[in-house]
Short mmCIF file of C-alpha atoms in Angstrom, two decimals:
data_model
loop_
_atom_site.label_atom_id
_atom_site.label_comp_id
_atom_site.label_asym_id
_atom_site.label_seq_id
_atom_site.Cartn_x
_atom_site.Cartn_y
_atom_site.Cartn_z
CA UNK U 1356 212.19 128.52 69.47
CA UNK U 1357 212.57 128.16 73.27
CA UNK U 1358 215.27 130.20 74.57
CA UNK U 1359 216.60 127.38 76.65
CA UNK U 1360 217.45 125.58 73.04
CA UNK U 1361 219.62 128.69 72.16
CA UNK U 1362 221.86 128.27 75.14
CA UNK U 1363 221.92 124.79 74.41
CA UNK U 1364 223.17 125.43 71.19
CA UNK U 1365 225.97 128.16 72.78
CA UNK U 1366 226.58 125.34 75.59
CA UNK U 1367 227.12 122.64 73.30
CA UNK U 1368 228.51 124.14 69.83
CA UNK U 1369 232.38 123.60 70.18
CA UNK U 1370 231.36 119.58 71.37
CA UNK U 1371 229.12 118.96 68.24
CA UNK U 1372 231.60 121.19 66.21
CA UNK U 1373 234.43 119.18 67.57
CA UNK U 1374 233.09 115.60 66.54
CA UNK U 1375 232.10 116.89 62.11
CA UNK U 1376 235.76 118.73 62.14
CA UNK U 1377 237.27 115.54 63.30
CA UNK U 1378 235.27 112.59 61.37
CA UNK U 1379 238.34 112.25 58.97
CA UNK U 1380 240.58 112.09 61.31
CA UNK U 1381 239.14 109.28 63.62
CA UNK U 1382 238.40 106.99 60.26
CA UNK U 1383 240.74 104.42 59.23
CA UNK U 1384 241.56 106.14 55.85
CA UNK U 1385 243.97 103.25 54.53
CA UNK U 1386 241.15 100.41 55.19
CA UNK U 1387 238.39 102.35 53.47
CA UNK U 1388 240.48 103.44 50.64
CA UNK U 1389 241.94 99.88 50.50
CA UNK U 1390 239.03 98.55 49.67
CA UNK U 1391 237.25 101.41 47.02
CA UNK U 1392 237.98 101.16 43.25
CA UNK U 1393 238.15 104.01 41.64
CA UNK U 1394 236.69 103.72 38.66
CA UNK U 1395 234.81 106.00 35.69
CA UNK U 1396 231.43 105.15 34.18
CA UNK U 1397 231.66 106.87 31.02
CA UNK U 1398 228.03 105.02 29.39
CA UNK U 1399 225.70 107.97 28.63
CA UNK U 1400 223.27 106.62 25.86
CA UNK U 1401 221.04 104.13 27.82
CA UNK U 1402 220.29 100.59 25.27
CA UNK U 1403 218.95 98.47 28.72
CA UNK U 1404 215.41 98.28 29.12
CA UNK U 1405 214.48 99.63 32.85
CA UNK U 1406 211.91 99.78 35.57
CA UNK U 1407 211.80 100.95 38.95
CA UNK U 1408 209.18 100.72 41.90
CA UNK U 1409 208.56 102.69 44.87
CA UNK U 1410 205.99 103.04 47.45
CA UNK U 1411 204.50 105.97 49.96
CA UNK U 1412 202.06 106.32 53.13
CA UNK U 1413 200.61 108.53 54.45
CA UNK U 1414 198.10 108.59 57.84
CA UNK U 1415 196.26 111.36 59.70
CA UNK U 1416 195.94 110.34 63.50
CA UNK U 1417 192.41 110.86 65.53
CA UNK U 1418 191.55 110.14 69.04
CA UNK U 1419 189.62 107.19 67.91
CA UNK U 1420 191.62 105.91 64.57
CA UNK U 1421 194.35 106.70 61.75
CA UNK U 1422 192.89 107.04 58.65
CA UNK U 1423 195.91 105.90 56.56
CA UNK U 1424 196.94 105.98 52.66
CA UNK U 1425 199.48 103.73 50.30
CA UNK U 1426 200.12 103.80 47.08
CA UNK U 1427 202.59 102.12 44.52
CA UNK U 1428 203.92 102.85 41.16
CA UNK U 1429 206.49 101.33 38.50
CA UNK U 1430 207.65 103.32 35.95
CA UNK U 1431 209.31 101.95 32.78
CA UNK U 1432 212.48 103.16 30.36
CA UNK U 1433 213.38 102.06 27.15
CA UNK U 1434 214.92 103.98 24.62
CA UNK U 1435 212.07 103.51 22.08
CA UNK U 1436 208.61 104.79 24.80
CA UNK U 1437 211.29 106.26 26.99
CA UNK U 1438 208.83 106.88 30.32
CA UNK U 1439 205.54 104.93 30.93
CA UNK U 1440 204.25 104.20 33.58
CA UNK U 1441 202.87 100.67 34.24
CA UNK U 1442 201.77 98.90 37.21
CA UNK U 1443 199.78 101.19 40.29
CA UNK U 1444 198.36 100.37 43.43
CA UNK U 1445 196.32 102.42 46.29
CA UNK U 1446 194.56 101.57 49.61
CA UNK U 1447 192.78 104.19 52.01
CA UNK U 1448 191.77 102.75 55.22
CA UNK U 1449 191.53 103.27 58.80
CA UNK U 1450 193.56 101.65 62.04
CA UNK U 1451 192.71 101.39 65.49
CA UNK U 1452 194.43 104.16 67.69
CA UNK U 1453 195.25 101.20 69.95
CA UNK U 1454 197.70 99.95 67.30
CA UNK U 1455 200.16 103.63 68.00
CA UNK U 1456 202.96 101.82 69.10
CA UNK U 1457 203.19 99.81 65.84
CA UNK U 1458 201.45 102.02 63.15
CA UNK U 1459 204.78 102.79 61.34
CA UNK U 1460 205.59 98.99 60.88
CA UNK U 1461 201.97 97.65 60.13
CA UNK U 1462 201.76 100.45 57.21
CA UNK U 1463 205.51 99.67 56.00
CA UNK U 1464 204.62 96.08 55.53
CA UNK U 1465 201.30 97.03 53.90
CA UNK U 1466 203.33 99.26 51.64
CA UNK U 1467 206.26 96.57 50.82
CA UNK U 1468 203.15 94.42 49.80
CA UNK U 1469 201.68 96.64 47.34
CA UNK U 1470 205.15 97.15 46.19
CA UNK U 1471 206.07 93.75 45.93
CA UNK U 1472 203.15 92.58 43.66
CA UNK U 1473 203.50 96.13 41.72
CA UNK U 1474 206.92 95.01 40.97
CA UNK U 1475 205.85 91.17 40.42
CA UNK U 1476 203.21 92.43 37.97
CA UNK U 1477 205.20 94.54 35.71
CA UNK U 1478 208.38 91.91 35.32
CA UNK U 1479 205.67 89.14 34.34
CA UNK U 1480 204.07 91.69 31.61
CA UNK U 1481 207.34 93.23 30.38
CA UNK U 1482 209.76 90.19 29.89
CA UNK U 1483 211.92 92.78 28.05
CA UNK U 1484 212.95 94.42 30.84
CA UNK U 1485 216.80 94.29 31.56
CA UNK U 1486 216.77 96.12 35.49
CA UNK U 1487 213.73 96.32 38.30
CA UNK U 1488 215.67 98.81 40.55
CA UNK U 1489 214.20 99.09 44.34
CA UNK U 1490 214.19 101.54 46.75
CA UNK U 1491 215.84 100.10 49.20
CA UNK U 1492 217.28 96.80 50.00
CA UNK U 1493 215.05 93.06 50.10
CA UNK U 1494 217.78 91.65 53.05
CA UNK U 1495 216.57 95.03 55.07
CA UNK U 1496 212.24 93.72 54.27
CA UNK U 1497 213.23 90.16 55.37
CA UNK U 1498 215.51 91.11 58.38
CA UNK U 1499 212.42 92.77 60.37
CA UNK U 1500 209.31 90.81 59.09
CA UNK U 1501 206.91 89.83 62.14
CA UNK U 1502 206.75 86.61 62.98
CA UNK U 1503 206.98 85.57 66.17
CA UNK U 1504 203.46 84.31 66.96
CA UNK U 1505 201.86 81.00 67.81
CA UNK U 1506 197.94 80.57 66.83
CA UNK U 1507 196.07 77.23 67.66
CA UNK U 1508 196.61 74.33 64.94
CA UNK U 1509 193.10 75.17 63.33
CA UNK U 1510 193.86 79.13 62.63
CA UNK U 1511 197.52 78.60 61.74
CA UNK U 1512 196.37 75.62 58.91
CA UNK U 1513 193.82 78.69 57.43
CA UNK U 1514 196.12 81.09 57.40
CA UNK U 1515 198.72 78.84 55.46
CA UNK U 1516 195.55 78.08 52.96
CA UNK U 1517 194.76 81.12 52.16
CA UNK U 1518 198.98 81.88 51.36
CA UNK U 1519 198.86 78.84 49.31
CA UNK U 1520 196.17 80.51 47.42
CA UNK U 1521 197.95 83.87 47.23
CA UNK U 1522 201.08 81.68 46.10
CA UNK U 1523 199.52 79.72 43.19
CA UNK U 1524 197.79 83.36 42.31
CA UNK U 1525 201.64 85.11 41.42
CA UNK U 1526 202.26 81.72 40.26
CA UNK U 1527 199.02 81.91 37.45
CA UNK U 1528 199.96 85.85 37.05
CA UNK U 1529 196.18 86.30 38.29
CA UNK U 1530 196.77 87.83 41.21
CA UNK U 1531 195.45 91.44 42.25
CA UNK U 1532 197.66 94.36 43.32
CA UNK U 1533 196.04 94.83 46.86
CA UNK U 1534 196.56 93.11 50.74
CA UNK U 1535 194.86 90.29 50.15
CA UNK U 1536 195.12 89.21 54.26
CA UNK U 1537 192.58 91.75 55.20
CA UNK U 1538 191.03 92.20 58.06
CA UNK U 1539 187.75 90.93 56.43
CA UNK U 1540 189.56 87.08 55.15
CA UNK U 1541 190.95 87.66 59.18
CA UNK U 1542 187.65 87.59 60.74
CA UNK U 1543 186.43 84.54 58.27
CA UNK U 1544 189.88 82.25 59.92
CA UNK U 1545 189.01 84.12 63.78
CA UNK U 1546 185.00 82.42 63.31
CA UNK U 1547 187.09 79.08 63.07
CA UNK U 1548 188.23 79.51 66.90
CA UNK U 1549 187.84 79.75 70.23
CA UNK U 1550 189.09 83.12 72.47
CA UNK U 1551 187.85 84.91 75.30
CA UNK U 1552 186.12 88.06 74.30
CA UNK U 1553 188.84 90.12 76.47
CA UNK U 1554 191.17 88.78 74.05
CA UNK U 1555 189.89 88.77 70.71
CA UNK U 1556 191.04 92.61 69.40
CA UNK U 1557 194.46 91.61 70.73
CA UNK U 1558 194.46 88.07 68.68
CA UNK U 1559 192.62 89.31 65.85
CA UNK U 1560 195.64 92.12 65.60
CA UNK U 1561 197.80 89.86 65.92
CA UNK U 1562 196.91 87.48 63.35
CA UNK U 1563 196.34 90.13 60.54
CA UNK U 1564 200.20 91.18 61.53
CA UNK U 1565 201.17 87.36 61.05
CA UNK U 1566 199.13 86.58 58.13
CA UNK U 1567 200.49 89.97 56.26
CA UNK U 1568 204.01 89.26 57.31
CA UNK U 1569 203.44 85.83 55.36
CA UNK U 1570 201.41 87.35 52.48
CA UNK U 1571 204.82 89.85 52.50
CA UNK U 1572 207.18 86.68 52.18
CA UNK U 1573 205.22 84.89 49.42
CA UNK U 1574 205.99 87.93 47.46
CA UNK U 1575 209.44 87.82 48.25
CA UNK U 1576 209.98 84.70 47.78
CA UNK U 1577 208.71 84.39 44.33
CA UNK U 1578 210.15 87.64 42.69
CA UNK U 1579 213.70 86.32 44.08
CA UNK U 1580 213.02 82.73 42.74
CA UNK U 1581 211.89 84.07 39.62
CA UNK U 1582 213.57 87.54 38.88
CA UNK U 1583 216.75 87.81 40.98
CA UNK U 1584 218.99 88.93 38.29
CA UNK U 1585 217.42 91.60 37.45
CA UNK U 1586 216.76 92.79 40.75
CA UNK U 1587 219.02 95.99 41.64
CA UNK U 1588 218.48 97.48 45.23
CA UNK U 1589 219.44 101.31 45.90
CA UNK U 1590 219.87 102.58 49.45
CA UNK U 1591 220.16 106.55 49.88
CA UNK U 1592 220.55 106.36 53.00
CA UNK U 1593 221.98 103.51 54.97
CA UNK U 1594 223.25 103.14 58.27
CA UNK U 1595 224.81 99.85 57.88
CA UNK U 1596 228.55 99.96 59.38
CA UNK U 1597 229.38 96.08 59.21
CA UNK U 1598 232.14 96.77 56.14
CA UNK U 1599 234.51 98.99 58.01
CA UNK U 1600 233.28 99.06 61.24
CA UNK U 1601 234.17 102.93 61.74
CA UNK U 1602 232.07 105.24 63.77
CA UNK U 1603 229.84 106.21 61.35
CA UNK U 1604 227.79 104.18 58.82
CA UNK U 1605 229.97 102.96 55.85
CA UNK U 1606 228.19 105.16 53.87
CA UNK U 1607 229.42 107.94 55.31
CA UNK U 1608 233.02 106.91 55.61
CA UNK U 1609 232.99 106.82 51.41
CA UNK U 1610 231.41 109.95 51.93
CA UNK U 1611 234.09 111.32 53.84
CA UNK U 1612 237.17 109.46 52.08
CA UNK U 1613 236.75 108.68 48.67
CA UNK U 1614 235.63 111.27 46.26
CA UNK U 1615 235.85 110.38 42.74
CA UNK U 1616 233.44 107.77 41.05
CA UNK U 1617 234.01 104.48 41.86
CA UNK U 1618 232.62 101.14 44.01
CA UNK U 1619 233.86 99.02 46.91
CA UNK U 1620 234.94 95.54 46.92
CA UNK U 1621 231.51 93.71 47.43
CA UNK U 1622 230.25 92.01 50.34
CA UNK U 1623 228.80 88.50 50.55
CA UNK U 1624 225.97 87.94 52.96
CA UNK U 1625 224.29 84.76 53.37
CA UNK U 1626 222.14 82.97 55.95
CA UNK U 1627 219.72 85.78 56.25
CA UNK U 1628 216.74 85.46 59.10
CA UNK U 1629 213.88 87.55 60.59
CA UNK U 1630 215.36 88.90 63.89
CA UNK U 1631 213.04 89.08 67.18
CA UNK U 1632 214.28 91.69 69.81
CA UNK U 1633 215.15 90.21 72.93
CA UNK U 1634 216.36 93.26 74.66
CA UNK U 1635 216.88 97.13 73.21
CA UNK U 1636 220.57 95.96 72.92
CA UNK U 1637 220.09 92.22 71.99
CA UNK U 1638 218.10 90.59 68.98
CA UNK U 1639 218.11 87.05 67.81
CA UNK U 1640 217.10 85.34 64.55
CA UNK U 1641 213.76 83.67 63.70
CA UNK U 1642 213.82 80.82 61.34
CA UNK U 1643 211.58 81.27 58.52
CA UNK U 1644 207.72 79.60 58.83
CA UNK U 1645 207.59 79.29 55.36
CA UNK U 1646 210.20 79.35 52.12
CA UNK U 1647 212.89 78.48 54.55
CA UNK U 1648 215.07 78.22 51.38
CA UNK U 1649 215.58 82.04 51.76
CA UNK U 1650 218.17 81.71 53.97
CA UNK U 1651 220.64 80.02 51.77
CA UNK U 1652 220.33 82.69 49.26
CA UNK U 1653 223.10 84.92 48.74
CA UNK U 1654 223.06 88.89 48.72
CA UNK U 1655 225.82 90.96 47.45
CA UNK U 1656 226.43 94.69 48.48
CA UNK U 1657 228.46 97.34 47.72
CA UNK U 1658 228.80 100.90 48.31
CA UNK U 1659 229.27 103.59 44.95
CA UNK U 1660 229.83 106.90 43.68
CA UNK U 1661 228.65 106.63 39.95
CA UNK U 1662 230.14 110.14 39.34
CA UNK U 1663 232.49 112.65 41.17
CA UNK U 1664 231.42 114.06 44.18
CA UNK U 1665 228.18 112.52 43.65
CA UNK U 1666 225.64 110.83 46.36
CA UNK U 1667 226.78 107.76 47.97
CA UNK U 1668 224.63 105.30 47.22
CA UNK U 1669 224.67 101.37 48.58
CA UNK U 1670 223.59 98.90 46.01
CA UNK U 1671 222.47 95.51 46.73
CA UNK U 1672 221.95 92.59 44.71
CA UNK U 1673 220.07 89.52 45.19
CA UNK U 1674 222.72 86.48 44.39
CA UNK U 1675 226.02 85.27 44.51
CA UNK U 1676 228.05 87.07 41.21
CA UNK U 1677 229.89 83.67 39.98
CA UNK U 1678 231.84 85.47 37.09
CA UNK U 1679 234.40 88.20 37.13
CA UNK U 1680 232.89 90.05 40.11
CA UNK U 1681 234.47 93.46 38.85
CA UNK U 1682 233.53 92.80 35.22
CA UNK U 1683 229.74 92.58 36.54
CA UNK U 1684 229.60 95.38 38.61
CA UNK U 1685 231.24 97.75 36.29
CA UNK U 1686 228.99 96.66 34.08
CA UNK U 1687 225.73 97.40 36.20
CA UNK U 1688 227.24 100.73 37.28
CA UNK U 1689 227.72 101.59 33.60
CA UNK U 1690 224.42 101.08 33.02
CA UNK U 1691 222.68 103.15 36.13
CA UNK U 1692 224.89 106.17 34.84
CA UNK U 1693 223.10 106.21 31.32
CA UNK U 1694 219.93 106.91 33.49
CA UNK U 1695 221.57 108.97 36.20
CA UNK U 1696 221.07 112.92 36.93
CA UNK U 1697 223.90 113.77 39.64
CA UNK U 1698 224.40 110.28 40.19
CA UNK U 1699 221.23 109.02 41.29
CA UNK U 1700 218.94 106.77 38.74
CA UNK U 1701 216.33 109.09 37.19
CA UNK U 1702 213.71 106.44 36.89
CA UNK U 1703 213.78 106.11 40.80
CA UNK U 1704 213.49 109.60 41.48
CA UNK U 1705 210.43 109.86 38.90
CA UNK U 1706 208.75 106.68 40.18
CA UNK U 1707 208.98 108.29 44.26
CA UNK U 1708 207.77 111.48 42.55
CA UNK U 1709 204.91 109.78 40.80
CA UNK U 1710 203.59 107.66 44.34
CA UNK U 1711 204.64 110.01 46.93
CA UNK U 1712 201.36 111.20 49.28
CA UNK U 1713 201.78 114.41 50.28
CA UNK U 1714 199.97 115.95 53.21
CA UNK U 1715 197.48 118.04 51.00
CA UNK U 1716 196.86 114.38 49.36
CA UNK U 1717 195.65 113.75 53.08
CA UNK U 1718 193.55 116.47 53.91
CA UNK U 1719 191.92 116.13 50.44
CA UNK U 1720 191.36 112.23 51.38
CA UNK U 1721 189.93 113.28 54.69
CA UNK U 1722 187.72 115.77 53.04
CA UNK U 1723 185.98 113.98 50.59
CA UNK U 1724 185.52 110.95 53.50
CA UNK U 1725 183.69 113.74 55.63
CA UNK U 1726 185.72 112.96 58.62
CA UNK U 1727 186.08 115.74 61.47
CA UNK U 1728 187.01 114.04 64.46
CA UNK U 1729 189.14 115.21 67.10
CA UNK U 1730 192.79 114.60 67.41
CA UNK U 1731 193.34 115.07 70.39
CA UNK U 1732 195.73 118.00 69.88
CA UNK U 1733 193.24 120.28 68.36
CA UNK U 1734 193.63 122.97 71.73
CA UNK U 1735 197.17 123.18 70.69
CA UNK U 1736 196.95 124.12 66.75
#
């Protein structure tokens, strides 16, 4: 380490000291307690069926390219099997270097996809199935889909085509577990137009971001249509401070406030739409090009402990809870604990340990493709 970063630390270590010791005090304890209900989930035999999803990426940068990897995995609980695992996807590919700035959020979609039909694929095969549990939350995938692009007539009519196709597809349960919006179906709609050859990387770019972003919603759109209720969300770690608007995320005011098991009251949101950044401060909503229905639809949220002491975890589910609110989410909580190790869902944890791409996964990928390009940074390792 640079010994400028140890005087740093000397400089600054009463300041950053200062701000953890005093986190409690600077919270509005009564509002945050006020609203967390303490509460003990005593189920420990599981007699639910359950299934969980997750996804992973991977990518290796070159001067010229990323070579990239995802993958996807549901696993499946009941108390007859107990584990199996069911639906997988993969895809090993490369990206244009030129993409950088936006390689995290092209793969992330590409990854929700495979996830999405992984997840779509195992609910149609296993009607049984009492819980799909998520790693993270569908309001957060809708929220910060692409969208805001504008094609000429002919392109945008084959690019809603070819969704229509991938739409009847879930529809007929006949659909594979792969990006179907490829940059292969891309260059079959781009021979249907008319650019300058200066601008045909940048449209064809943006067109496979578009048409995936749309290949993304289709997905969403039918699981919630189809599946809602058995949709359960779980967020380790969010950021989200809209409930008690403290200084830190809401998940870390529980964190800091209430320690037994319990949940807070939940939160109703409604009315949610892509949003398009305006400025780094500002960002405005984008009204759906498709399923526009999705914004009427109703997500509930709340944050938990499911045992003492244990993680703080936000759940999130997809619809309006019309009976005894309480009653229901007791209920669900009950049920997560009879698959929970220190208060996290087992079947989550094995599904992220079954997908995950580690970085030996990577060099092993770039070994068997032969690849031995420059990085650019190879002076410096």
């Amino acid at each position: 380490m640079l010994d400028i970063l140890y005087e740093k630390v000397i400089v600054n270590r009463s300041q950053i000291n200062e701000f953890f010791d005093n986190i409690r005090g600077n919270l509005d304890v009564d509002k945050i307690r006020s609203s967390y209900n303490e509460c003990r989930f005593d189920k420990t035999i599981p007699d639910k069926t359950f299934a969980a999803v997750d996804g992973s990426l991977n990518k290796k940068k070159l001067m010229a390219a990323f070579i990239y990897a995802l993958s996807s995995q549901t696993i499946i609980y009941d108390s007859k099997t107990h584990i199996t695992k069911h639906s997988q996807a993969a895809d090993v590919n490369y990206i244009s270097s030129t993409q950088t700035s936006h390689i995290n959020d092209i793969l992330s979609h590409q990854m929700s996809i495979l996830e999405l039909k992984s997840t779509i694929d195992t609910l149609q095969k296993h009607p049984e199935i009492d819980y799909m549990l998520l790693d993270g939350m569908i309001s957060g995938k809708i929220l910060y889909l692409s969208i805001n692009y504008e094609f000429p007539q002919q392109i945008e009519d084959m690019i809603q085509d070819k969704i229509d196709e991938i739409e009847q597809q879930l529809e007929d349960g006949n659909f594979p577990i792969e990006i179907v919006m490829n940059e292969t179906i891309v260059n079959e709609i781009m021979q249907n137009g008319k650019f300058k050859p200066q601008e045909e990387n940048e449209i064809k770019e943006q067109i496979i971001k578009y048409s995936q972003t749309l290949e993304e919603l289709a997905c969403i759109n039918y699981l919630l249509e189809n599946y809602s209720e058995k949709i359960v969300g779980v967020s380790k770690t969010s950021s989200t401070h809209n409930q008690f608007e403290q200084i830190i995320p809401d998940a870390a005011a529980v964190e800091y406030v209430c320690q037994n098991s319990g949940y807070t009251n939940p939160i109703e949101n409604s009315n949610i739409k892509p949003l398009r950044r305006v400025t780094t401060q500002r960002r405005r909503t984008n009204e759906f090009p498709k399923y526009r229905s999705l914004s009427d639809r109703t997500f509930t949220t709340f944050f938990t402990r499911i045992n003492n002491h244990g993680n703080v975890l936000k759940i999130e589910l997809p619809y309006k809870i019309y009976s005894d609110k309480h009653e229901t989410i007791q209920t669900i909580l009950n049920d997560l604990n009879s698959i929970s190790v220190d208060g996290y869902p087992y079947i989550l944890k094995k599904a992220h340990d079954e997908v995950v791409i580690k970085q030996r996964d990577m060099d092993s990928i770039m070994k068997e493709l032969g690849i031995f390009e420059k990085t650019g940074r190879d002076m410096l390792e």
